[in-house]
mmCIF file of C-alpha atoms in Angstrom:
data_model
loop_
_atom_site.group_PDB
_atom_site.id
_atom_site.type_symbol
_atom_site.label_atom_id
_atom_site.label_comp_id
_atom_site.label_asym_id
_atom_site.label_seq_id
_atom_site.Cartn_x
_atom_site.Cartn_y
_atom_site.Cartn_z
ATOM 1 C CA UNK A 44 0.378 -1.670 -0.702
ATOM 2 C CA UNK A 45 -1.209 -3.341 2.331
ATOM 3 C CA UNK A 46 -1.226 -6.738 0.380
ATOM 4 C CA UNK A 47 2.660 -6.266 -0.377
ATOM 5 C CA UNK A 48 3.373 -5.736 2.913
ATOM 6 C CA UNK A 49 1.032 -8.789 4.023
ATOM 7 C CA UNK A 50 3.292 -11.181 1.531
ATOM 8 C CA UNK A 51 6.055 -9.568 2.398
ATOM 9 C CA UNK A 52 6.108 -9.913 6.000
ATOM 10 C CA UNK A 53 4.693 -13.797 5.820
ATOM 11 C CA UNK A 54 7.788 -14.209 3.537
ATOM 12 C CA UNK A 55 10.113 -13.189 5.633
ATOM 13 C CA UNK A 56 8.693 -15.461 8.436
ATOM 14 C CA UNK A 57 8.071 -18.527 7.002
ATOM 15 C CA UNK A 58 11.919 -18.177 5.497
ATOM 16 C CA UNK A 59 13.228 -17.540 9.171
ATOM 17 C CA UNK A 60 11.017 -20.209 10.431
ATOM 18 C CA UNK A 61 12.396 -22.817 8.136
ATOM 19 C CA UNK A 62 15.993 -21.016 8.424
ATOM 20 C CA UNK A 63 15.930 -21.829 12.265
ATOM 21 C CA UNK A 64 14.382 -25.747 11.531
ATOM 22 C CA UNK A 65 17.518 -26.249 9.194
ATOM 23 C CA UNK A 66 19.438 -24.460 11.741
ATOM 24 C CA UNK A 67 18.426 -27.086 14.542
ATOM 25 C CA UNK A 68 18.949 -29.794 11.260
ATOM 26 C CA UNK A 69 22.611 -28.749 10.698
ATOM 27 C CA UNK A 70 23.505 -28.873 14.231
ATOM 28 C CA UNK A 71 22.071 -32.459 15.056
ATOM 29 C CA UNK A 72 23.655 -33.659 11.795
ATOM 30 C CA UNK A 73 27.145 -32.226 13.034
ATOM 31 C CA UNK A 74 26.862 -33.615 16.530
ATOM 32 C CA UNK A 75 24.958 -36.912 16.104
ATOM 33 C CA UNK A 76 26.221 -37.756 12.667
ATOM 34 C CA UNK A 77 26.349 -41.867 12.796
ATOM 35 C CA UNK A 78 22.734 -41.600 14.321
ATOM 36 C CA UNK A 79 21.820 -38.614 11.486
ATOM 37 C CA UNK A 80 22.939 -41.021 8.847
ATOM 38 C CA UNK A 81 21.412 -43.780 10.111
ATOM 39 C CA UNK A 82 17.639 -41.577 10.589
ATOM 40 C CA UNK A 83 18.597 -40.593 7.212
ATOM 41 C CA UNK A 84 19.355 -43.934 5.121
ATOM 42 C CA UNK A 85 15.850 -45.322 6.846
ATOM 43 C CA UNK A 86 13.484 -42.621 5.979
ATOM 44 C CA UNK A 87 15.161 -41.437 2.277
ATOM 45 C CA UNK A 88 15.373 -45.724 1.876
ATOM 46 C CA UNK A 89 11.732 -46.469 2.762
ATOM 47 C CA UNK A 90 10.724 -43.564 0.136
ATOM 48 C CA UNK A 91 13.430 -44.583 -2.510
ATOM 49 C CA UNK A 92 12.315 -48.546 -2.550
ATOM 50 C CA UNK A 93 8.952 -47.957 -2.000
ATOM 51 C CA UNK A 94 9.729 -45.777 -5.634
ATOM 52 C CA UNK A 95 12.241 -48.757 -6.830
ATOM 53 C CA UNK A 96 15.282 -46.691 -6.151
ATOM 54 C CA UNK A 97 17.944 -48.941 -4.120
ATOM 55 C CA UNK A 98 19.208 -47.169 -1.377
ATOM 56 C CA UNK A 99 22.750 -47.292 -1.618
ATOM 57 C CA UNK A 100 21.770 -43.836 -4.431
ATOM 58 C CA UNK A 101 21.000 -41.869 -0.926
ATOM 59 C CA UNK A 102 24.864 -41.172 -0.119
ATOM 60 C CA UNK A 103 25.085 -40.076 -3.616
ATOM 61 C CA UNK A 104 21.274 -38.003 -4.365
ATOM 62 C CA UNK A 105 21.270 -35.961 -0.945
ATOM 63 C CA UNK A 106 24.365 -33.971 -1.461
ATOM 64 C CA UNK A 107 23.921 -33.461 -4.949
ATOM 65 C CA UNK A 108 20.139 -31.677 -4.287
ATOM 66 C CA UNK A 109 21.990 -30.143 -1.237
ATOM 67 C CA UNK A 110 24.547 -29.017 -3.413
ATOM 68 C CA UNK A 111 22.309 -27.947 -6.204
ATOM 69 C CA UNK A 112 19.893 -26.230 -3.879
ATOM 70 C CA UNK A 113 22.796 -24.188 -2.052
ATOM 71 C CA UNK A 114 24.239 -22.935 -5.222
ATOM 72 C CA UNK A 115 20.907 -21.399 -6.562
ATOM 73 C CA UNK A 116 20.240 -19.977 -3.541
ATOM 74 C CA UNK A 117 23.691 -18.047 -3.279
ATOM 75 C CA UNK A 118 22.934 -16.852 -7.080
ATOM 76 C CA UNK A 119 19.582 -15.600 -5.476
ATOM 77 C CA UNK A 120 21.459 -13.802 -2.394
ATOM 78 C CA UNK A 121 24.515 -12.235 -4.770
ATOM 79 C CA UNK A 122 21.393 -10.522 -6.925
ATOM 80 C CA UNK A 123 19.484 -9.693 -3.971
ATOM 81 C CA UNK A 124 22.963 -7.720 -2.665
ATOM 82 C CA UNK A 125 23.349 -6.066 -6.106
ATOM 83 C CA UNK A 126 20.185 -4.751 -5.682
ATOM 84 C CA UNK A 127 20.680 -3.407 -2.378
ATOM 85 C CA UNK A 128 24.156 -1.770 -3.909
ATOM 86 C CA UNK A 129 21.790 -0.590 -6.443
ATOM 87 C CA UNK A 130 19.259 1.441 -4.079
ATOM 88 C CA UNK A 131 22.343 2.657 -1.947
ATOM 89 C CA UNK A 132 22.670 1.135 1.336
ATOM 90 C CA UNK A 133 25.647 0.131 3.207
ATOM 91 C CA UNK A 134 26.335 -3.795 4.311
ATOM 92 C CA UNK A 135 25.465 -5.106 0.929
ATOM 93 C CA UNK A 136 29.527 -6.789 1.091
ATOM 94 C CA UNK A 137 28.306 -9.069 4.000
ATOM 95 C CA UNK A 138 25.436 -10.311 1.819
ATOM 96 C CA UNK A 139 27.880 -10.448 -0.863
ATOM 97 C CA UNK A 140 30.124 -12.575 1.385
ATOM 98 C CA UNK A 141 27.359 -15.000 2.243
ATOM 99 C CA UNK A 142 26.360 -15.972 -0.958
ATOM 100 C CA UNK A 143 29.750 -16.860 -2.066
ATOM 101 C CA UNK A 144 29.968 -18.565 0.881
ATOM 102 C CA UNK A 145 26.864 -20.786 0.226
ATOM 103 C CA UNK A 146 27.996 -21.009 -3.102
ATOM 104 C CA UNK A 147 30.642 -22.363 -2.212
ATOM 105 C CA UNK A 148 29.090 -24.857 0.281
ATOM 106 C CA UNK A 149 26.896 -25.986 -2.992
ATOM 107 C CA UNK A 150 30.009 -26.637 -4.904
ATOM 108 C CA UNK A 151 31.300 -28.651 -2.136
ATOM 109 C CA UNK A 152 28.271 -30.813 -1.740
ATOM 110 C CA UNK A 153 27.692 -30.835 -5.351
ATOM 111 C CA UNK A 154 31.690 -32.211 -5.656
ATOM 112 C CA UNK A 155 32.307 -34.441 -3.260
ATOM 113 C CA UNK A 156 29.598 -37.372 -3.090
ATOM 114 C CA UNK A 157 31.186 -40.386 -2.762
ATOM 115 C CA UNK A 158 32.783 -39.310 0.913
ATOM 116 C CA UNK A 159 31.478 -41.767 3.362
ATOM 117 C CA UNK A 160 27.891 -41.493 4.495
ATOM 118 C CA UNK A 161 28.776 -40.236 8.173
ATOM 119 C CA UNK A 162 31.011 -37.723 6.243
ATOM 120 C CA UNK A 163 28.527 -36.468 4.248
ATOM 121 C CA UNK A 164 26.402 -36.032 6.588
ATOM 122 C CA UNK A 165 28.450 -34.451 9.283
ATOM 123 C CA UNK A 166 29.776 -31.689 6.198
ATOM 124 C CA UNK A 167 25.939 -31.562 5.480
ATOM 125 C CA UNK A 168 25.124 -30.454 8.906
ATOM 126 C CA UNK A 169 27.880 -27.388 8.801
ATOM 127 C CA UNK A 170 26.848 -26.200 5.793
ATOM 128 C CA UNK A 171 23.002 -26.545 6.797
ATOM 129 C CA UNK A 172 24.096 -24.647 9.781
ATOM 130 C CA UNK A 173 25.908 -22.151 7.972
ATOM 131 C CA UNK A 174 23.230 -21.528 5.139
ATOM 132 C CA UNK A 175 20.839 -21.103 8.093
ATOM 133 C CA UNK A 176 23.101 -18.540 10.001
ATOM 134 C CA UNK A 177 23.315 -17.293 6.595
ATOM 135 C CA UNK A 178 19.514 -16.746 5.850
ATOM 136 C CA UNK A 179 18.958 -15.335 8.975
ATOM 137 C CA UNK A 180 21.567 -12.605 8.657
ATOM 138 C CA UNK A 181 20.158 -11.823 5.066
ATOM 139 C CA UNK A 182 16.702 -11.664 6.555
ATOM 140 C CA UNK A 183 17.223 -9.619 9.114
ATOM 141 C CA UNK A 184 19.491 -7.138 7.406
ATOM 142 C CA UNK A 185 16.684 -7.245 4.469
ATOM 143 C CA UNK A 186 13.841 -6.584 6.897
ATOM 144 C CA UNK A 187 15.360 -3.337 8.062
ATOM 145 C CA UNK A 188 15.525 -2.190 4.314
ATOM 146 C CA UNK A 189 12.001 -3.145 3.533
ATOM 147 C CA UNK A 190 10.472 0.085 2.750
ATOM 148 C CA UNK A 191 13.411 1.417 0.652
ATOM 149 C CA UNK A 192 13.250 -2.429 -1.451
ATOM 150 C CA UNK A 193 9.124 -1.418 -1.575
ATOM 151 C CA UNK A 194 10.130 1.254 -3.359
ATOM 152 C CA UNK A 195 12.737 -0.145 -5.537
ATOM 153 C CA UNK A 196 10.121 -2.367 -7.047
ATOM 154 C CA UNK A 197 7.054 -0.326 -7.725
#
C-alpha cells in the first residue's frame, strides 16, 4: 500500500509539474506568437533536416500530434470521470466537461492544419493553456479522492 501511494503521489506531481510547464508554453505561444513560431520552425527544422524531413511539414506535423495527443487524453479524462460516477462522488460533470473540452481542442488541431503558422501557433497556445488549466483541475479534484480511487482498484 505504501508503494501505491509512493507512485501515486509522484504521479500526480510530475503530471502537475509538466501541466504548469505547458501552462507557461500555452501562454507564451498566445502572447508572443510570431516569435513562438519562429523558436518553433528553428528547433522542430534543425531536428526534421537533420532526419531529411523539409521543414515546411512543421506547420502541418505539430498540430496534428497536438491534436492527436489532446484527443486521447480527453478519452483518458471522460473514463477517469466515469469512474469517479462509478465510486459515488459529486463533481465528476466538471471532469466530464473538461474532457470534451480537450476533445474538442484535439479535433480542432487535428482539423485545421493548413491555417497559417502564426495561427497555429497562437490556437496552439490556448488550447495548451486550456489542457493545462484542465489537468490541473482534474488533478487536484483527483487528489482529494485518492483514498476512495485506492480502494476502487484493489
Amino acid at each position: 500500500m505504501k508503494e501505491m501511494e509512493r507512485i501515486v503521489k509522484g504521479f500526480f506531481f510530475r503530471n502537475m509539474f509538466i501541466s504548469m510547464f505547458f501552462l507557461v508554453v500555452g501562454l507564451i505561444m498566445f502572447f508572443c506568437p510570431t516569435m513562438s513560431a519562429t523558436f518553433m520552425s528553428y528547433i522542430f527544422g534543425t531536428l526534421l533536416i537533420a532526419n531529411g524531413v523539409y521543414p515546411e511539414i512543421v506547420s502541418i506535423v505539430v498540430p496534428f500530434a497536438l491534436g492527436i495527443w489532446f484527443i486521447i487524453s480527453g478519452m483518458l479524462k471522460f473514463e477517469i470521470a466515469r469512474i469517479v460516477n462509478k465510486i459515488g462522488e459529486k463533481g465528476w460533470g466538471v471532469l466530464i466537461v473538461t474532457s470534451i473540452f480537450t476533445i474538442f481542442a484535439g479535433v480542432f488541431m487535428f482539423m485545421s492544419p493548413k491555417l497559417a503558422n502564426v495561427a497555429i501557433v497562437t490556437f496552439s497556445g490556448v488550447f495548451l493553456v486550456f489542457y493545462s488549466l484542465s489537468d490541473i483541475i482534474n488533478y487536484i479534484y483527483l487528489r482529494n479522492k485518492y483514498s476512495k480511487l485506492v480502494k476502487y482498484f484493489k
